[in-house]
PDB file of C-alpha atoms in Angstrom:
ATOM      1  CA  UNK L1295     -10.611 -59.236   1.145  1.00 87.00           C
ATOM      2  CA  UNK L1296      -8.931 -59.728  -2.284  1.00 91.00           C
ATOM      3  CA  UNK L1297      -5.658 -61.317  -1.938  1.00 92.00           C
ATOM      4  CA  UNK L1298      -2.687 -61.751  -4.308  1.00 88.00           C
ATOM      5  CA  UNK L1299      -3.643 -65.696  -4.427  1.00 88.00           C
ATOM      6  CA  UNK L1300      -7.169 -64.752  -5.895  1.00 92.00           C
ATOM      7  CA  UNK L1301      -5.876 -62.302  -8.194  1.00 90.00           C
ATOM      8  CA  UNK L1302      -3.129 -65.141  -9.736  1.00 84.00           C
ATOM      9  CA  UNK L1303      -5.926 -67.674  -9.890  1.00 85.00           C
ATOM     10  CA  UNK L1304      -7.999 -65.431 -11.764  1.00 86.00           C
ATOM     11  CA  UNK L1305      -5.349 -64.538 -13.902  1.00 81.00           C
ATOM     12  CA  UNK L1306      -4.424 -68.269 -14.223  1.00 74.00           C
ATOM     13  CA  UNK L1307      -7.823 -68.931 -15.653  1.00 77.00           C
ATOM     14  CA  UNK L1308      -8.886 -65.877 -17.968  1.00 78.00           C
ATOM     15  CA  UNK L1309      -5.511 -64.884 -19.092  1.00 73.00           C
ATOM     16  CA  UNK L1310      -6.290 -61.424 -18.284  1.00 78.00           C
ATOM     17  CA  UNK L1311      -3.863 -58.473 -16.598  1.00 79.00           C
ATOM     18  CA  UNK L1312      -3.161 -58.567 -12.997  1.00 83.00           C
ATOM     19  CA  UNK L1313      -4.861 -55.075 -12.334  1.00 86.00           C
ATOM     20  CA  UNK L1314      -8.304 -55.951 -14.423  1.00 86.00           C
ATOM     21  CA  UNK L1315      -8.053 -59.230 -12.345  1.00 89.00           C
ATOM     22  CA  UNK L1316      -8.263 -57.045  -8.893  1.00 91.00           C
ATOM     23  CA  UNK L1317     -11.194 -55.092 -10.071  1.00 92.00           C
ATOM     24  CA  UNK L1318     -13.115 -57.739 -11.603  1.00 92.00           C
ATOM     25  CA  UNK L1319     -12.913 -59.499  -7.811  1.00 95.00           C
ATOM     26  CA  UNK L1320     -13.546 -56.177  -6.305  1.00 95.00           C
ATOM     27  CA  UNK L1321     -16.473 -55.714  -8.430  1.00 93.00           C
ATOM     28  CA  UNK L1322     -17.704 -59.086  -7.836  1.00 95.00           C
ATOM     29  CA  UNK L1323     -16.886 -59.446  -3.883  1.00 94.00           C
ATOM     30  CA  UNK L1324     -14.515 -62.171  -4.554  1.00 94.00           C
ATOM     31  CA  UNK L1325     -16.716 -64.465  -6.251  1.00 93.00           C
ATOM     32  CA  UNK L1326     -14.480 -66.021  -8.527  1.00 90.00           C
ATOM     33  CA  UNK L1327     -17.050 -67.495 -11.136  1.00 86.00           C
ATOM     34  CA  UNK L1328     -18.708 -64.180 -11.425  1.00 89.00           C
ATOM     35  CA  UNK L1329     -15.387 -62.772 -11.853  1.00 89.00           C
ATOM     36  CA  UNK L1330     -14.389 -64.633 -14.740  1.00 85.00           C
ATOM     37  CA  UNK L1331     -18.060 -63.959 -16.268  1.00 81.00           C
ATOM     38  CA  UNK L1332     -17.510 -60.278 -15.457  1.00 85.00           C
ATOM     39  CA  UNK L1333     -13.959 -60.041 -17.440  1.00 84.00           C
ATOM     40  CA  UNK L1334     -15.714 -62.214 -20.368  1.00 74.00           C
ATOM     41  CA  UNK L1335     -18.560 -59.706 -20.487  1.00 71.00           C
ATOM     42  CA  UNK L1336     -15.832 -57.000 -20.701  1.00 74.00           C
ATOM     43  CA  UNK L1337     -13.847 -58.778 -23.580  1.00 68.00           C
ATOM     44  CA  UNK L1338     -10.853 -59.066 -21.419  1.00 71.00           C
ATOM     45  CA  UNK L1339     -10.750 -62.948 -20.770  1.00 63.00           C
ATOM     46  CA  UNK L1340     -10.293 -63.885 -24.225  1.00 56.00           C
ATOM     47  CA  UNK L1341      -6.821 -62.971 -23.984  1.00 52.00           C
ATOM     48  CA  UNK L1342      -5.708 -66.668 -23.365  1.00 52.00           C
ATOM     49  CA  UNK L1343      -7.414 -67.674 -26.308  1.00 53.00           C
ATOM     50  CA  UNK L1344      -5.139 -66.291 -28.454  1.00 55.00           C
ATOM     51  CA  UNK L1345      -1.995 -67.734 -26.786  1.00 53.00           C
ATOM     52  CA  UNK L1346      -1.965 -70.093 -29.573  1.00 54.00           C
ATOM     53  CA  UNK L1347      -2.066 -67.883 -32.283  1.00 65.00           C
ATOM     54  CA  UNK L1348       0.562 -67.164 -34.688  1.00 65.00           C
ATOM     55  CA  UNK L1349       1.971 -63.944 -34.344  1.00 69.00           C
ATOM     56  CA  UNK L1350       4.281 -62.627 -37.181  1.00 78.00           C
ATOM     57  CA  UNK L1351       2.813 -59.360 -37.759  1.00 91.00           C
ATOM     58  CA  UNK L1352       3.628 -56.098 -35.748  1.00 94.00           C
ATOM     59  CA  UNK L1353       6.314 -53.268 -35.672  1.00 96.00           C
ATOM     60  CA  UNK L1354       9.819 -52.523 -34.658  1.00 97.00           C
ATOM     61  CA  UNK L1355      11.155 -49.730 -33.186  1.00 98.00           C
ATOM     62  CA  UNK L1356      14.394 -47.906 -32.725  1.00 98.00           C
ATOM     63  CA  UNK L1357      15.444 -45.034 -30.331  1.00 98.00           C
ATOM     64  CA  UNK L1358      18.283 -43.278 -28.484  1.00 98.00           C
ATOM     65  CA  UNK L1359      18.848 -41.817 -25.516  1.00 98.00           C
ATOM     66  CA  UNK L1360      22.427 -40.531 -24.502  1.00 97.00           C
ATOM     67  CA  UNK L1361      24.626 -43.346 -24.561  1.00 98.00           C
ATOM     68  CA  UNK L1362      21.867 -45.872 -24.793  1.00 98.00           C
ATOM     69  CA  UNK L1363      20.348 -47.345 -28.077  1.00 98.00           C
ATOM     70  CA  UNK L1364      17.566 -50.030 -28.092  1.00 98.00           C
ATOM     71  CA  UNK L1365      15.951 -51.811 -31.066  1.00 98.00           C
ATOM     72  CA  UNK L1366      13.017 -54.181 -30.173  1.00 98.00           C
ATOM     73  CA  UNK L1367       9.824 -55.766 -32.004  1.00 97.00           C
ATOM     74  CA  UNK L1368       6.484 -56.306 -30.917  1.00 97.00           C
ATOM     75  CA  UNK L1369       4.420 -58.992 -32.571  1.00 94.00           C
ATOM     76  CA  UNK L1370       0.568 -59.084 -33.666  1.00 93.00           C
ATOM     77  CA  UNK L1371      -1.499 -61.450 -35.681  1.00 89.00           C
ATOM     78  CA  UNK L1372      -2.252 -59.063 -38.718  1.00 88.00           C
ATOM     79  CA  UNK L1373      -0.759 -56.003 -40.484  1.00 87.00           C
ATOM     80  CA  UNK L1374      -4.051 -54.174 -39.360  1.00 87.00           C
ATOM     81  CA  UNK L1375      -2.948 -53.768 -35.775  1.00 84.00           C
ATOM     82  CA  UNK L1376       0.082 -51.527 -36.551  1.00 79.00           C
ATOM     83  CA  UNK L1377      -2.624 -48.335 -37.074  1.00 83.00           C
ATOM     84  CA  UNK L1378      -4.102 -49.428 -33.878  1.00 90.00           C
ATOM     85  CA  UNK L1379      -3.583 -46.411 -31.205  1.00 93.00           C
ATOM     86  CA  UNK L1380      -3.188 -49.091 -28.082  1.00 93.00           C
ATOM     87  CA  UNK L1381      -0.840 -51.073 -29.983  1.00 95.00           C
ATOM     88  CA  UNK L1382       1.431 -47.467 -30.768  1.00 96.00           C
ATOM     89  CA  UNK L1383       0.645 -46.442 -27.151  1.00 96.00           C
ATOM     90  CA  UNK L1384       2.254 -49.966 -26.085  1.00 97.00           C
ATOM     91  CA  UNK L1385       5.484 -49.447 -28.406  1.00 97.00           C
ATOM     92  CA  UNK L1386       5.800 -46.056 -26.457  1.00 97.00           C
ATOM     93  CA  UNK L1387       5.629 -47.816 -23.372  1.00 97.00           C
ATOM     94  CA  UNK L1388       8.156 -50.539 -24.189  1.00 98.00           C
ATOM     95  CA  UNK L1389      10.656 -48.144 -25.296  1.00 98.00           C
ATOM     96  CA  UNK L1390      10.603 -45.884 -22.228  1.00 98.00           C
ATOM     97  CA  UNK L1391      10.869 -49.249 -19.938  1.00 98.00           C
ATOM     98  CA  UNK L1392      13.642 -50.433 -22.092  1.00 98.00           C
ATOM     99  CA  UNK L1393      15.635 -47.074 -22.350  1.00 98.00           C
ATOM    100  CA  UNK L1394      14.941 -46.814 -18.812  1.00 97.00           C
ATOM    101  CA  UNK L1395      15.320 -49.754 -17.114  1.00 97.00           C
ATOM    102  CA  UNK L1396      17.692 -51.709 -19.615  1.00 98.00           C
ATOM    103  CA  UNK L1397      17.053 -55.067 -18.890  1.00 98.00           C
ATOM    104  CA  UNK L1398      19.359 -57.962 -18.883  1.00 97.00           C
ATOM    105  CA  UNK L1399      16.534 -60.654 -21.135  1.00 97.00           C
ATOM    106  CA  UNK L1400      13.240 -61.063 -22.140  1.00 96.00           C
ATOM    107  CA  UNK L1401      11.835 -62.482 -18.724  1.00 96.00           C
ATOM    108  CA  UNK L1402      13.258 -59.150 -17.141  1.00 97.00           C
ATOM    109  CA  UNK L1403      11.848 -56.997 -19.356  1.00 98.00           C
ATOM    110  CA  UNK L1404       8.182 -58.406 -19.098  1.00 97.00           C
ATOM    111  CA  UNK L1405       8.929 -58.182 -15.295  1.00 97.00           C
ATOM    112  CA  UNK L1406       9.182 -54.707 -15.345  1.00 97.00           C
ATOM    113  CA  UNK L1407       6.823 -52.273 -13.866  1.00 96.00           C
ATOM    114  CA  UNK L1408       4.954 -49.515 -15.296  1.00 96.00           C
ATOM    115  CA  UNK L1409       2.476 -47.433 -12.500  1.00 93.00           C
ATOM    116  CA  UNK L1410       2.179 -51.109 -10.537  1.00 93.00           C
ATOM    117  CA  UNK L1411       1.638 -53.322 -13.673  1.00 94.00           C
ATOM    118  CA  UNK L1412       4.097 -55.148 -15.544  1.00 95.00           C
ATOM    119  CA  UNK L1413       5.166 -55.292 -19.008  1.00 97.00           C
ATOM    120  CA  UNK L1414       3.786 -58.756 -19.028  1.00 95.00           C
ATOM    121  CA  UNK L1415       0.244 -57.601 -17.805  1.00 93.00           C
ATOM    122  CA  UNK L1416       0.269 -54.298 -20.005  1.00 94.00           C
ATOM    123  CA  UNK L1417       0.805 -57.144 -23.026  1.00 94.00           C
ATOM    124  CA  UNK L1418      -2.185 -59.285 -21.984  1.00 91.00           C
ATOM    125  CA  UNK L1419      -4.571 -56.373 -21.112  1.00 90.00           C
ATOM    126  CA  UNK L1420      -3.446 -55.088 -24.909  1.00 91.00           C
ATOM    127  CA  UNK L1421      -4.238 -58.750 -26.310  1.00 89.00           C
ATOM    128  CA  UNK L1422      -7.627 -58.715 -24.806  1.00 86.00           C
ATOM    129  CA  UNK L1423      -9.057 -55.496 -25.874  1.00 86.00           C
ATOM    130  CA  UNK L1424      -7.274 -55.503 -29.392  1.00 88.00           C
ATOM    131  CA  UNK L1425      -8.086 -58.896 -29.892  1.00 86.00           C
ATOM    132  CA  UNK L1426      -5.115 -60.357 -31.041  1.00 87.00           C
ATOM    133  CA  UNK L1427      -2.255 -62.178 -29.797  1.00 88.00           C
ATOM    134  CA  UNK L1428       0.637 -59.400 -29.261  1.00 93.00           C
ATOM    135  CA  UNK L1429       4.118 -60.428 -27.834  1.00 94.00           C
ATOM    136  CA  UNK L1430       7.681 -58.675 -27.118  1.00 97.00           C
ATOM    137  CA  UNK L1431       9.662 -60.920 -29.212  1.00 96.00           C
ATOM    138  CA  UNK L1432      13.270 -59.466 -28.672  1.00 97.00           C
ATOM    139  CA  UNK L1433      15.143 -56.454 -27.791  1.00 98.00           C
ATOM    140  CA  UNK L1434      18.817 -55.140 -27.647  1.00 98.00           C
ATOM    141  CA  UNK L1435      20.154 -52.733 -25.665  1.00 98.00           C
ATOM    142  CA  UNK L1436      23.204 -50.867 -26.912  1.00 98.00           C
ATOM    143  CA  UNK L1437      25.975 -48.968 -24.729  1.00 98.00           C
ATOM    144  CA  UNK L1438      28.394 -46.743 -26.536  1.00 98.00           C
ATOM    145  CA  UNK L1439      31.202 -45.091 -25.640  1.00 97.00           C
ATOM    146  CA  UNK L1440      31.857 -41.323 -24.864  1.00 96.00           C
ATOM    147  CA  UNK L1441      34.077 -41.326 -28.016  1.00 96.00           C
ATOM    148  CA  UNK L1442      31.357 -42.991 -30.551  1.00 98.00           C
ATOM    149  CA  UNK L1443      28.056 -41.917 -31.701  1.00 98.00           C
ATOM    150  CA  UNK L1444      24.908 -43.611 -32.853  1.00 98.00           C
ATOM    151  CA  UNK L1445      22.985 -43.627 -36.673  1.00 98.00           C
ATOM    152  CA  UNK L1446      19.307 -44.862 -36.357  1.00 98.00           C
ATOM    153  CA  UNK L1447      16.736 -45.589 -39.084  1.00 98.00           C
ATOM    154  CA  UNK L1448      13.293 -47.166 -38.820  1.00 97.00           C
ATOM    155  CA  UNK L1449      11.748 -48.000 -42.227  1.00 95.00           C
ATOM    156  CA  UNK L1450       8.476 -48.439 -43.808  1.00 91.00           C
ATOM    157  CA  UNK L1451       6.843 -47.205 -40.220  1.00 92.00           C
ATOM    158  CA  UNK L1452       8.997 -49.767 -38.657  1.00 95.00           C
ATOM    159  CA  UNK L1453       8.751 -52.585 -40.500  1.00 95.00           C
ATOM    160  CA  UNK L1454      12.541 -52.578 -40.401  1.00 97.00           C
ATOM    161  CA  UNK L1455      14.573 -50.830 -37.695  1.00 98.00           C
ATOM    162  CA  UNK L1456      18.507 -50.061 -37.606  1.00 98.00           C
ATOM    163  CA  UNK L1457      20.816 -49.123 -34.856  1.00 98.00           C
ATOM    164  CA  UNK L1458      24.540 -48.533 -36.092  1.00 98.00           C
ATOM    165  CA  UNK L1459      27.576 -47.384 -33.684  1.00 98.00           C
ATOM    166  CA  UNK L1460      29.753 -45.340 -35.405  1.00 98.00           C
ATOM    167  CA  UNK L1461      33.550 -44.279 -34.089  1.00 98.00           C
ATOM    168  CA  UNK L1462      35.516 -41.244 -35.258  1.00 97.00           C
ATOM    169  CA  UNK L1463      34.670 -37.794 -36.932  1.00 92.00           C
ATOM    170  CA  UNK L1464      30.904 -37.258 -35.438  1.00 96.00           C
ATOM    171  CA  UNK L1465      28.311 -36.856 -38.586  1.00 97.00           C
ATOM    172  CA  UNK L1466      24.180 -36.988 -38.086  1.00 97.00           C
ATOM    173  CA  UNK L1467      24.492 -37.548 -42.157  1.00 97.00           C
ATOM    174  CA  UNK L1468      27.149 -40.441 -42.076  1.00 98.00           C
ATOM    175  CA  UNK L1469      25.001 -41.831 -39.371  1.00 98.00           C
ATOM    176  CA  UNK L1470      21.865 -41.979 -40.870  1.00 97.00           C
ATOM    177  CA  UNK L1471      23.154 -43.041 -44.373  1.00 98.00           C
ATOM    178  CA  UNK L1472      24.969 -46.231 -42.553  1.00 98.00           C
ATOM    179  CA  UNK L1473      21.643 -47.080 -40.740  1.00 98.00           C
ATOM    180  CA  UNK L1474      19.909 -46.693 -43.970  1.00 97.00           C
ATOM    181  CA  UNK L1475      22.448 -49.314 -45.506  1.00 97.00           C
ATOM    182  CA  UNK L1476      21.989 -51.177 -42.562  1.00 98.00           C
ATOM    183  CA  UNK L1477      18.314 -51.345 -43.106  1.00 97.00           C
ATOM    184  CA  UNK L1478      17.947 -51.751 -46.972  1.00 95.00           C
ATOM    185  CA  UNK L1479      20.500 -54.205 -47.301  1.00 95.00           C
ATOM    186  CA  UNK L1480      20.652 -56.465 -44.660  1.00 95.00           C
ATOM    187  CA  UNK L1481      24.321 -57.057 -43.932  1.00 96.00           C
ATOM    188  CA  UNK L1482      24.997 -59.754 -41.335  1.00 95.00           C
ATOM    189  CA  UNK L1483      28.507 -58.903 -40.687  1.00 96.00           C
ATOM    190  CA  UNK L1484      30.702 -55.289 -40.111  1.00 97.00           C
ATOM    191  CA  UNK L1485      33.387 -57.470 -42.188  1.00 95.00           C
ATOM    192  CA  UNK L1486      35.054 -60.116 -43.120  1.00 90.00           C
ATOM    193  CA  UNK L1487      36.997 -60.195 -39.735  1.00 90.00           C
ATOM    194  CA  UNK L1488      33.728 -60.527 -38.180  1.00 92.00           C
ATOM    195  CA  UNK L1489      32.521 -63.453 -40.122  1.00 91.00           C
ATOM    196  CA  UNK L1490      32.503 -66.894 -38.002  1.00 91.00           C
ATOM    197  CA  UNK L1491      35.274 -69.561 -39.396  1.00 91.00           C
ATOM    198  CA  UNK L1492      32.679 -71.563 -39.983  1.00 92.00           C
ATOM    199  CA  UNK L1493      30.503 -69.372 -42.222  1.00 89.00           C
ATOM    200  CA  UNK L1494      33.920 -69.061 -44.275  1.00 90.00           C
ATOM    201  CA  UNK L1495      34.620 -72.770 -44.362  1.00 90.00           C
ATOM    202  CA  UNK L1496      30.882 -73.764 -45.415  1.00 87.00           C
ATOM    203  CA  UNK L1497      31.257 -71.390 -48.713  1.00 87.00           C
ATOM    204  CA  UNK L1498      34.710 -72.792 -49.598  1.00 89.00           C
ATOM    205  CA  UNK L1499      33.548 -76.146 -49.711  1.00 88.00           C
ATOM    206  CA  UNK L1500      30.273 -75.603 -51.937  1.00 85.00           C
ATOM    207  CA  UNK L1501      32.527 -73.574 -53.849  1.00 87.00           C
ATOM    208  CA  UNK L1502      35.106 -75.994 -54.144  1.00 87.00           C
ATOM    209  CA  UNK L1503      32.333 -78.465 -55.493  1.00 84.00           C
ATOM    210  CA  UNK L1504      31.164 -76.262 -57.852  1.00 83.00           C
ATOM    211  CA  UNK L1505      34.701 -75.889 -59.286  1.00 83.00           C
ATOM    212  CA  UNK L1506      35.580 -79.676 -59.038  1.00 81.00           C
ATOM    213  CA  UNK L1507      32.196 -80.219 -61.069  1.00 80.00           C
ATOM    214  CA  UNK L1508      33.240 -77.662 -63.904  1.00 83.00           C
ATOM    215  CA  UNK L1509      34.584 -79.584 -66.917  1.00 80.00           C
ATOM    216  CA  UNK L1510      36.164 -76.143 -68.010  1.00 82.00           C
ATOM    217  CA  UNK L1511      38.318 -75.724 -64.516  1.00 82.00           C
ATOM    218  CA  UNK L1512      39.137 -79.347 -64.102  1.00 73.00           C
ATOM    219  CA  UNK L1513      42.390 -79.614 -66.112  1.00 79.00           C
ATOM    220  CA  UNK L1514      43.660 -76.093 -64.771  1.00 85.00           C
ATOM    221  CA  UNK L1515      46.661 -76.523 -61.973  1.00 87.00           C
ATOM    222  CA  UNK L1516      45.745 -76.714 -58.090  1.00 84.00           C
ATOM    223  CA  UNK L1517      47.115 -73.131 -56.893  1.00 87.00           C
ATOM    224  CA  UNK L1518      44.829 -71.599 -59.910  1.00 88.00           C
ATOM    225  CA  UNK L1519      41.838 -73.565 -58.695  1.00 87.00           C
ATOM    226  CA  UNK L1520      42.536 -72.423 -54.927  1.00 88.00           C
ATOM    227  CA  UNK L1521      42.788 -68.800 -56.408  1.00 91.00           C
ATOM    228  CA  UNK L1522      39.374 -69.201 -58.028  1.00 90.00           C
ATOM    229  CA  UNK L1523      37.748 -70.918 -55.392  1.00 89.00           C
ATOM    230  CA  UNK L1524      38.898 -68.017 -53.149  1.00 90.00           C
ATOM    231  CA  UNK L1525      37.632 -65.728 -55.423  1.00 88.00           C
ATOM    232  CA  UNK L1526      34.344 -66.916 -55.677  1.00 87.00           C
ATOM    233  CA  UNK L1527      33.937 -67.562 -51.812  1.00 87.00           C
ATOM    234  CA  UNK L1528      34.956 -63.865 -51.438  1.00 87.00           C
ATOM    235  CA  UNK L1529      31.946 -62.529 -54.140  1.00 84.00           C
ATOM    236  CA  UNK L1530      29.290 -64.714 -52.577  1.00 83.00           C
ATOM    237  CA  UNK L1531      30.271 -63.628 -49.014  1.00 87.00           C
ATOM    238  CA  UNK L1532      30.954 -59.715 -49.645  1.00 87.00           C
ATOM    239  CA  UNK L1533      27.084 -58.850 -49.835  1.00 87.00           C
ATOM    240  CA  UNK L1534      27.055 -59.809 -46.052  1.00 93.00           C
ATOM    241  CA  UNK L1535      29.729 -57.757 -45.021  1.00 95.00           C
ATOM    242  CA  UNK L1536      28.663 -53.824 -44.449  1.00 97.00           C
ATOM    243  CA  UNK L1537      32.203 -52.450 -45.416  1.00 97.00           C
ATOM    244  CA  UNK L1538      32.015 -54.726 -48.595  1.00 95.00           C
ATOM    245  CA  UNK L1539      28.374 -53.811 -49.706  1.00 96.00           C
ATOM    246  CA  UNK L1540      28.152 -51.367 -52.591  1.00 95.00           C
ATOM    247  CA  UNK L1541      26.835 -48.061 -51.070  1.00 97.00           C
ATOM    248  CA  UNK L1542      23.024 -47.651 -51.673  1.00 95.00           C
ATOM    249  CA  UNK L1543      23.449 -43.793 -52.370  1.00 96.00           C
ATOM    250  CA  UNK L1544      26.550 -44.684 -54.859  1.00 96.00           C
ATOM    251  CA  UNK L1545      26.810 -47.917 -56.284  1.00 93.00           C
ATOM    252  CA  UNK L1546      29.963 -47.389 -57.387  1.00 96.00           C
ATOM    253  CA  UNK L1547      31.662 -47.041 -54.242  1.00 97.00           C
ATOM    254  CA  UNK L1548      31.798 -49.358 -51.269  1.00 96.00           C
ATOM    255  CA  UNK L1549      30.486 -48.414 -47.848  1.00 98.00           C
ATOM    256  CA  UNK L1550      34.253 -49.362 -46.229  1.00 98.00           C
ATOM    257  CA  UNK L1551      35.663 -46.558 -48.962  1.00 98.00           C
ATOM    258  CA  UNK L1552      32.682 -44.001 -48.026  1.00 98.00           C
ATOM    259  CA  UNK L1553      33.688 -44.616 -44.098  1.00 98.00           C
ATOM    260  CA  UNK L1554      37.015 -44.117 -45.025  1.00 97.00           C
ATOM    261  CA  UNK L1555      36.612 -40.454 -46.753  1.00 97.00           C
ATOM    262  CA  UNK L1556      34.084 -39.711 -43.594  1.00 97.00           C
ATOM    263  CA  UNK L1557      37.070 -40.667 -40.979  1.00 97.00           C
ATOM    264  CA  UNK L1558      34.409 -43.149 -39.491  1.00 98.00           C
ATOM    265  CA  UNK L1559      34.300 -47.159 -38.874  1.00 97.00           C
ATOM    266  CA  UNK L1560      31.402 -49.100 -37.684  1.00 98.00           C
ATOM    267  CA  UNK L1561      32.021 -51.113 -34.454  1.00 98.00           C
ATOM    268  CA  UNK L1562      28.591 -52.908 -34.556  1.00 98.00           C
ATOM    269  CA  UNK L1563      24.931 -52.362 -35.431  1.00 98.00           C
ATOM    270  CA  UNK L1564      21.621 -54.069 -35.220  1.00 98.00           C
ATOM    271  CA  UNK L1565      18.762 -54.597 -37.489  1.00 98.00           C
ATOM    272  CA  UNK L1566      15.213 -55.848 -36.790  1.00 97.00           C
ATOM    273  CA  UNK L1567      12.717 -57.003 -39.683  1.00 96.00           C
ATOM    274  CA  UNK L1568       8.884 -57.977 -38.150  1.00 95.00           C
ATOM    275  CA  UNK L1569       8.609 -61.343 -38.217  1.00 90.00           C
ATOM    276  CA  UNK L1570      11.851 -62.830 -39.977  1.00 90.00           C
ATOM    277  CA  UNK L1571      12.598 -66.061 -38.640  1.00 81.00           C
ATOM    278  CA  UNK L1572       8.772 -66.585 -37.686  1.00 77.00           C
ATOM    279  CA  UNK L1573       7.155 -69.450 -39.697  1.00 61.00           C
ATOM    280  CA  UNK L1574       3.608 -67.791 -40.784  1.00 60.00           C
ATOM    281  CA  UNK L1575       0.558 -69.478 -41.258  1.00 50.00           C
ATOM    282  CA  UNK L1576      -1.266 -69.342 -44.009  1.00 46.00           C
ATOM    283  CA  UNK L1577      -4.850 -69.486 -43.335  1.00 46.00           C
ATOM    284  CA  UNK L1578      -7.522 -69.195 -45.236  1.00 45.00           C
ATOM    285  CA  UNK L1579      -9.397 -65.731 -44.252  1.00 43.00           C
ATOM    286  CA  UNK L1580     -13.063 -65.938 -45.597  1.00 48.00           C
ATOM    287  CA  UNK L1581     -12.824 -69.329 -44.014  1.00 50.00           C
ATOM    288  CA  UNK L1582     -11.512 -68.102 -40.665  1.00 46.00           C
ATOM    289  CA  UNK L1583     -14.387 -65.738 -40.639  1.00 45.00           C
ATOM    290  CA  UNK L1584     -17.069 -67.991 -41.518  1.00 46.00           C
ATOM    291  CA  UNK L1585     -15.798 -70.085 -38.485  1.00 48.00           C
ATOM    292  CA  UNK L1586     -16.189 -67.862 -35.951  1.00 45.00           C
ATOM    293  CA  UNK L1587     -19.232 -66.110 -37.203  1.00 45.00           C
ATOM    294  CA  UNK L1588     -21.193 -69.824 -37.689  1.00 46.00           C
ATOM    295  CA  UNK L1589     -19.265 -71.998 -35.173  1.00 47.00           C
ATOM    296  CA  UNK L1590     -18.028 -74.357 -37.965  1.00 43.00           C
TER     297      UNK L1590
END
């Protein structure tokens, strides 16, 4: 009889998925050593060896269903995996789980089950069969009100995904335009009102020091200097705010103007770019291949 404890032990030893471990134990009549060999022969046990690798490539996805919108990122080690059918199928699975289950955090998402198998197990199996470390890195579940609407855009097949919540006169073109703006211009906040006070204060201190060290400005009155500093602060922070950015379809117009003319405002947005914030390891690919081939 194959017990849950036996499956757990084999998983810990091989890094293989729950269903694969159960199948291995069944095939090998519960013999642990033979089960490990069975998984190795099938190429499944190698998943555990990938755990210390850096996964900074992959794809993002954005999807909308009713009043729910999601954005998520699944990472791999190389860009080649983005074309792998199993990897793309995994993205579809994660999308469906997030839309249906709306998990609160990453642990909850990984614990969600699909046909009796957890998302964590599905990812482990994909890691083993594809041959690269694969991780569900992050996701956002966004709920909108009935009087709001979504704008969604995916750039370069999923290298960047943006989800925008808009309020006002519903317009599909405006929704897509603003989602494209967020994807391409990478604002950090909707407006200065959403910007943390410490961010503004930090920029003010930087600009104050710059002005102090400018001999041409040193003789100007305090009030004039204060105005110059605030002007510099606004100029440097405007690109961080969506409504103050130049509209990508018309650089002579601010996004805020475009929104006002369209009778729309933006309560919030989410933007994910693949690998942002991950420190990528610079490897010599040729050396790595030689090392794997000849065990150097």
